[in-house]
Coordinates of C-alpha atoms in Angstrom, one line a residue:
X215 CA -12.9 14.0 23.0
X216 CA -14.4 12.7 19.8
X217 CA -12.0 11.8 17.3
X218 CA -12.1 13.7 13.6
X219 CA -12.3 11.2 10.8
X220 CA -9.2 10.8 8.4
X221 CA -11.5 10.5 4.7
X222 CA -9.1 8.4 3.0
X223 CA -11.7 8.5 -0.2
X224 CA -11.9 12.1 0.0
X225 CA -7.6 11.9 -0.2
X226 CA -7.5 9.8 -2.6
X227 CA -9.7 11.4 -4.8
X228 CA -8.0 14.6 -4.8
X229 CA -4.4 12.3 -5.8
X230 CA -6.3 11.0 -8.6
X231 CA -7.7 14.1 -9.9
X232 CA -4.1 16.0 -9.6
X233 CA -2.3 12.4 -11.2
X234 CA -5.3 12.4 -14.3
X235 CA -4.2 16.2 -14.9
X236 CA -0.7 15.9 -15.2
X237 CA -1.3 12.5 -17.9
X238 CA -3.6 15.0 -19.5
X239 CA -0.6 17.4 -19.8
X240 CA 1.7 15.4 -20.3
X241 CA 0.2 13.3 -23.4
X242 CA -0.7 16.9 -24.6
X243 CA 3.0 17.6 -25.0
X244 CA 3.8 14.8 -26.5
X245 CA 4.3 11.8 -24.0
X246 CA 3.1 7.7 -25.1
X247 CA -0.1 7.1 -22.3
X248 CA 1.4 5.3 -19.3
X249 CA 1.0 1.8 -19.2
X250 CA 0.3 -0.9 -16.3
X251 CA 0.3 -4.2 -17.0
X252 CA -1.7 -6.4 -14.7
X253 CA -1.2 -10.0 -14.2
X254 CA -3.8 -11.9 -11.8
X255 CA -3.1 -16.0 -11.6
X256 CA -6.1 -18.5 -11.1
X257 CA -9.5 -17.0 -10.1
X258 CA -9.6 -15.7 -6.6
X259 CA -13.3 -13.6 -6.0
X260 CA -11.1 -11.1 -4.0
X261 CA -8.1 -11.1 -5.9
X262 CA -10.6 -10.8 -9.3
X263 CA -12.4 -8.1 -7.5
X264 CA -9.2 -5.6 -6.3
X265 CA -8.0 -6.3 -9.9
X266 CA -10.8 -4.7 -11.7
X267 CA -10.7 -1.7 -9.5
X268 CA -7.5 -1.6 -10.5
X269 CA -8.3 -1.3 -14.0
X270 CA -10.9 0.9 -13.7
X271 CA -8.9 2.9 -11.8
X272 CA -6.1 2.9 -14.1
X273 CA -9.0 4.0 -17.2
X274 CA -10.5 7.1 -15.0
X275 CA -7.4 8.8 -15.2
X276 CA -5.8 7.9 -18.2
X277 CA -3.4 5.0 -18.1
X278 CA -3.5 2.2 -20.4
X279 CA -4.0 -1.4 -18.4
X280 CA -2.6 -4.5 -20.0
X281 CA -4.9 -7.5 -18.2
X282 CA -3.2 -10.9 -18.5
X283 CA -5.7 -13.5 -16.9
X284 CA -3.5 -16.6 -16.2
X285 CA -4.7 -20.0 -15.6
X286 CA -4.2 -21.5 -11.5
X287 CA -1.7 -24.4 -12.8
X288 CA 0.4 -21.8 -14.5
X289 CA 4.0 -22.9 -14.4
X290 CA 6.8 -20.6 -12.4
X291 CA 8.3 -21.4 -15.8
X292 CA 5.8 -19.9 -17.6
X293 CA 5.0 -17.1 -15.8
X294 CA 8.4 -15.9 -15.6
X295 CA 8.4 -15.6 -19.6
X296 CA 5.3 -13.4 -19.2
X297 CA 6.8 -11.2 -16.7
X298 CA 10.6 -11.0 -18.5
X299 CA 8.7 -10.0 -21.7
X300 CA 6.6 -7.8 -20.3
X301 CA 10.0 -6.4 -18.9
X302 CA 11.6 -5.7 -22.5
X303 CA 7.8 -4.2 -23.4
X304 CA 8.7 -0.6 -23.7
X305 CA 4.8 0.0 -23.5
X306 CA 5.2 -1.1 -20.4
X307 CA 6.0 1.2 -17.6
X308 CA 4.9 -0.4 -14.3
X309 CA 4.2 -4.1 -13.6
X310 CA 1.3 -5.5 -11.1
X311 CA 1.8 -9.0 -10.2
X312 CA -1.8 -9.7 -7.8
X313 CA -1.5 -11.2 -4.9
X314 CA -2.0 -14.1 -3.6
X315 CA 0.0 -16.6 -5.6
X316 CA -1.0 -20.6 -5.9
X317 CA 0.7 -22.4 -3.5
X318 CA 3.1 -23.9 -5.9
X319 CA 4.2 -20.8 -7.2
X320 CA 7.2 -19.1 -5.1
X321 CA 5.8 -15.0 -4.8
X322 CA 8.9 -14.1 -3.8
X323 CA 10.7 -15.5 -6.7
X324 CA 8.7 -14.5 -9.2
X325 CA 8.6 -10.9 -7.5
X326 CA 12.3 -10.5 -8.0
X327 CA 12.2 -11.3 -11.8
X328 CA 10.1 -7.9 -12.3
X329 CA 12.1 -4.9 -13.8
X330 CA 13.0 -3.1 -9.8
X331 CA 11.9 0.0 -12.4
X332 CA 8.4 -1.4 -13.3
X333 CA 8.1 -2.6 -9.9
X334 CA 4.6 -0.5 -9.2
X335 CA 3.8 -2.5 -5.6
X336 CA 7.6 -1.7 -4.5
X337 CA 7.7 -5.2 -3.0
X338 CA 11.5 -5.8 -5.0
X339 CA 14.5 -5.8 -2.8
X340 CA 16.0 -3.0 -4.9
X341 CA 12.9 -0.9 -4.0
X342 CA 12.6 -2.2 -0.3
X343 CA 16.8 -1.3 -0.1
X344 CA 16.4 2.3 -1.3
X345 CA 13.7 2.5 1.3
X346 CA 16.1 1.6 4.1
X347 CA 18.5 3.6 2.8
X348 CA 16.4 6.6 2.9
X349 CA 16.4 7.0 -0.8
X350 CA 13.2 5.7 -2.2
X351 CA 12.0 5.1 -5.7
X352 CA 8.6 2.9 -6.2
X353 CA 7.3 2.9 -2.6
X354 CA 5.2 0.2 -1.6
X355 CA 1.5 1.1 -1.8
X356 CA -0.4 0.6 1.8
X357 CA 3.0 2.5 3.6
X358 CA 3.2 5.5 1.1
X359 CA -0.3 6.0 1.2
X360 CA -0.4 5.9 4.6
X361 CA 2.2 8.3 5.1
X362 CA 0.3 10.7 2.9
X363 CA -2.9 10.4 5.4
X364 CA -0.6 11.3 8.0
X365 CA 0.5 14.7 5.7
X366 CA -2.7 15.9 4.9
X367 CA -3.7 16.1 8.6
X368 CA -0.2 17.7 9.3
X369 CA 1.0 14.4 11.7
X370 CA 4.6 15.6 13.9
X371 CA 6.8 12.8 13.5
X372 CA 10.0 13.9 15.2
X373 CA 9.5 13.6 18.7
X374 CA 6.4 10.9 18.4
X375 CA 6.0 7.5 19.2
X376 CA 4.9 5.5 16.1
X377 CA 3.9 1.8 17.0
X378 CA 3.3 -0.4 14.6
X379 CA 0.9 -3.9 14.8
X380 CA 2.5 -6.6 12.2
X381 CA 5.5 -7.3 10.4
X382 CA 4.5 -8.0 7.0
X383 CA 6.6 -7.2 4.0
X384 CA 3.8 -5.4 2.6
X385 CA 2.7 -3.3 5.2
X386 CA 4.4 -3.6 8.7
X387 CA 8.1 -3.2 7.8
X388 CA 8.6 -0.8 4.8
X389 CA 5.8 1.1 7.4
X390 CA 8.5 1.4 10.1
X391 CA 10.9 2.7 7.0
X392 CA 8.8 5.4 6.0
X393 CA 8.2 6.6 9.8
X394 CA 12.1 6.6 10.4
X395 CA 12.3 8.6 7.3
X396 CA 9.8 11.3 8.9
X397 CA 11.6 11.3 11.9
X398 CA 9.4 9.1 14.4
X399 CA 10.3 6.7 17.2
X400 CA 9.4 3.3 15.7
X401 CA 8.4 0.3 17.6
X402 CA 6.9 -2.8 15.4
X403 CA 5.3 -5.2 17.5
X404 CA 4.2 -8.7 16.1
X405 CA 2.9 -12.4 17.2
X406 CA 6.1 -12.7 18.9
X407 CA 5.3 -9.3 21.1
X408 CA 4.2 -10.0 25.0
X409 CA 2.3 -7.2 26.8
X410 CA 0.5 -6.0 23.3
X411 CA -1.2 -3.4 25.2
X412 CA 1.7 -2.2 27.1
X413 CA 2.9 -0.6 23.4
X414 CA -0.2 0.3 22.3
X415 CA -1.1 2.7 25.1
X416 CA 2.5 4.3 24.5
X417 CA 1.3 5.5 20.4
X418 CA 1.1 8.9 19.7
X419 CA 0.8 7.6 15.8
X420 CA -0.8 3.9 16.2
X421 CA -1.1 1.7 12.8
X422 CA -2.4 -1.8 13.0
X423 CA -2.2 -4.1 10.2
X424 CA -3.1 -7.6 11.5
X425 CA -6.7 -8.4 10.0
X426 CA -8.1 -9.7 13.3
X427 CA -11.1 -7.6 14.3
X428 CA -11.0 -6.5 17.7
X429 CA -7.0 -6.8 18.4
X430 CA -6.6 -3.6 19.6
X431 CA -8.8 -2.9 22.3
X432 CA -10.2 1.0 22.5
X433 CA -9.1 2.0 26.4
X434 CA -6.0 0.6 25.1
X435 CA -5.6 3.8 23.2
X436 CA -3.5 7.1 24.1
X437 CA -5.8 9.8 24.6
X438 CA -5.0 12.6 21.6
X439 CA -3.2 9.7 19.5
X440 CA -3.5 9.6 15.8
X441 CA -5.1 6.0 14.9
X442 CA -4.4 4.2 11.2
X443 CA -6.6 0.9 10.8
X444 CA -5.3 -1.3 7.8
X445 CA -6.9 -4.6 8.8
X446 CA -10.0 -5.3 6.8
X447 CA -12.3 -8.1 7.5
X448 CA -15.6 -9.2 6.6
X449 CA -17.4 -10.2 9.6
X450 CA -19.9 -13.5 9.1
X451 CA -23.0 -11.1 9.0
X452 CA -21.3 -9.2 6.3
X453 CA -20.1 -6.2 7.7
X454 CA -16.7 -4.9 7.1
X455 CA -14.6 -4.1 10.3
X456 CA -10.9 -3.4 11.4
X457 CA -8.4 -4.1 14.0
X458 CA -9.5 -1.6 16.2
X459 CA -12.3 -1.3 18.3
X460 CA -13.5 1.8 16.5
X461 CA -16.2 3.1 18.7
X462 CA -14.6 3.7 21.7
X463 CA -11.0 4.4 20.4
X464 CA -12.5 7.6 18.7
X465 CA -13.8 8.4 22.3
X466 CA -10.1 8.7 22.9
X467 CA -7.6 9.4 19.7
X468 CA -7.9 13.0 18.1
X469 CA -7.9 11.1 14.5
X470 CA -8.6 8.1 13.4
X471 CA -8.9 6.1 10.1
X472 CA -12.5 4.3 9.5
X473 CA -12.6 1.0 7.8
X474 CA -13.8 0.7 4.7
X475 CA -12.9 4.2 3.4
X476 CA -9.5 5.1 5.2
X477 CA -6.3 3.4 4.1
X478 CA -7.8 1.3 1.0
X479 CA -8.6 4.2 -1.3
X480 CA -4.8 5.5 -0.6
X481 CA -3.5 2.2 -1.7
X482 CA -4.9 2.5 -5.2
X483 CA -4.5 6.1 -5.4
X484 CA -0.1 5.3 -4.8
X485 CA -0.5 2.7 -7.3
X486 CA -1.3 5.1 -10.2
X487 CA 1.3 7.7 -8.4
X488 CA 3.8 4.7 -8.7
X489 CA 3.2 4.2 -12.4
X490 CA 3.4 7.9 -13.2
X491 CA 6.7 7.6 -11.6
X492 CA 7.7 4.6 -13.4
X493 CA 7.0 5.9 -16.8
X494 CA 9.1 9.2 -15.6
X495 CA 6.2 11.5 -15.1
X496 CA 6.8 12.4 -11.7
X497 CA 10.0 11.6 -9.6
X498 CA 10.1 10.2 -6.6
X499 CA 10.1 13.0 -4.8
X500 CA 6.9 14.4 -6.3

């Protein structure tokens, strides 16, 4: 068995093209252009680099960016203005706060002062409650896009094992949400988790999201499974490379994700979604 490749560019493309159609039609009839704001704080290569894809991004299809370059020894005080005025902007429909923060900056903090209904990463606790409570608004990206991988190569959920590798507010745990949703069986392991491959061999839908190339060794994985890489790292010869020991986990899994070009393109492609639900284009269940 040789697994078939999940093209998460190929995806995404397609949600852009079907989200810059409906802002076509919907600034036809009459609608303001949605807007995104994007703060980035100090100047992070990385964080400088996702946040002009962003933009980009955002200009391809036809919503209006707002770029707010802040300074690294910007005050929580100060910030928090930014982000309540940016709040009251009715411009404004969604709200991107970059990731990571200075160390002297409290993420979590700050992340609770956006609007939960500009919230476009859907990292508030109002977002992350609907979620558990089955009734989600602004889904946080990575998960969502995930989940939409899954759909497009028609994934059964009820009656699968789902295992998920890391518990991370951003990716592990609204993750498990989204599968219990579906209808899966979830287990999250984490650092905390002995016997790592003991759980992995047991996937019928296996999503790692550690960043630590290699972690999940490929005879580890369940023949026919349905394997979702979200680690990313750049390897000291500058090759990018995931979690999973790609070349001989697609001698076993029937899909699998590769890295780049799987989950990242979906990530972006749920951001716009998000805004376009934000400014009331779509709802949530669109």
């Amino acid at each position: 068995m040789t697994a078939k490749l999940i093209d998460g560019k190929a995806i995404a493309a397609q949600l852009k093209a079907e989200i810059s159609v409906t802002i076509q039609e919907k600034v036809a009839s009459g609608h303001r252009q949605p807007g995104l704001a994007v703060i980035l704080v100090g100047d992070d290569p990385a964080s400088s680099i996702y946040v002009r894809n962003k933009r980009e991004t955002c200009e391809q299809v036809g919503i209006q960016s707002f770029y707010h370059a802040l300074p690294n020894d910007i005050s929580e005080k100060k910030l928090t203005a930014l982000i309540n005025e940016l709040n009251r902007d009715t411009d404004i429909d969604a709200i991107l706060l970059q990731l990571p923060l200075p160390k002297h900056i409290h993420a979590n903090k700050i992340l609770e002062h956006i609007d939960p209904y500009k919230d476009v990463d859907g990292f508030h606790p109002y977002n992350f409650g609907r979620l558990a409570q089955r009734r989600p608004l602004l889904r946080p990206c990575t998960p969502y896009g995930i989940m939409l991988l899954l759909d497009h190569i028609q994934q059964k959920y009820k009656g699968s094992h789902a295992v998920i590798i890391g518990a991370s507010n951003i990716v592990g745990r609204p993750m498990a949400l989204e599968l219990l949703i579906a209808g899966a069986t979830v287990t999250v392991c984490h650092r905390f988790t002995h016997d790592l491959s003991y759980y992995v061999k047991q996937a019928d839908i296996l999503i790692s999201a550690v960043g630590k190339p290699g972690l999940i060794k490929g005879e580890w994985v369940k023949n026919g499974s349905t394997v979702i890489d979200v680690g990313i790292t750049r390897l000291a010869n500058g090759t990018i490379t995931g979690d999973v020991e790609f070349e001989a986990a697609k001698e076993r899994a029937a899909w699998i994700t590769p890295v780049p070009g799987g989950v990242g393109p979906m990530t972006v492609a749920v951001l716009l979604r998000n805004t376009l639900v934000a400014a009331g284009f779509y709802n949530h269940k669109n």
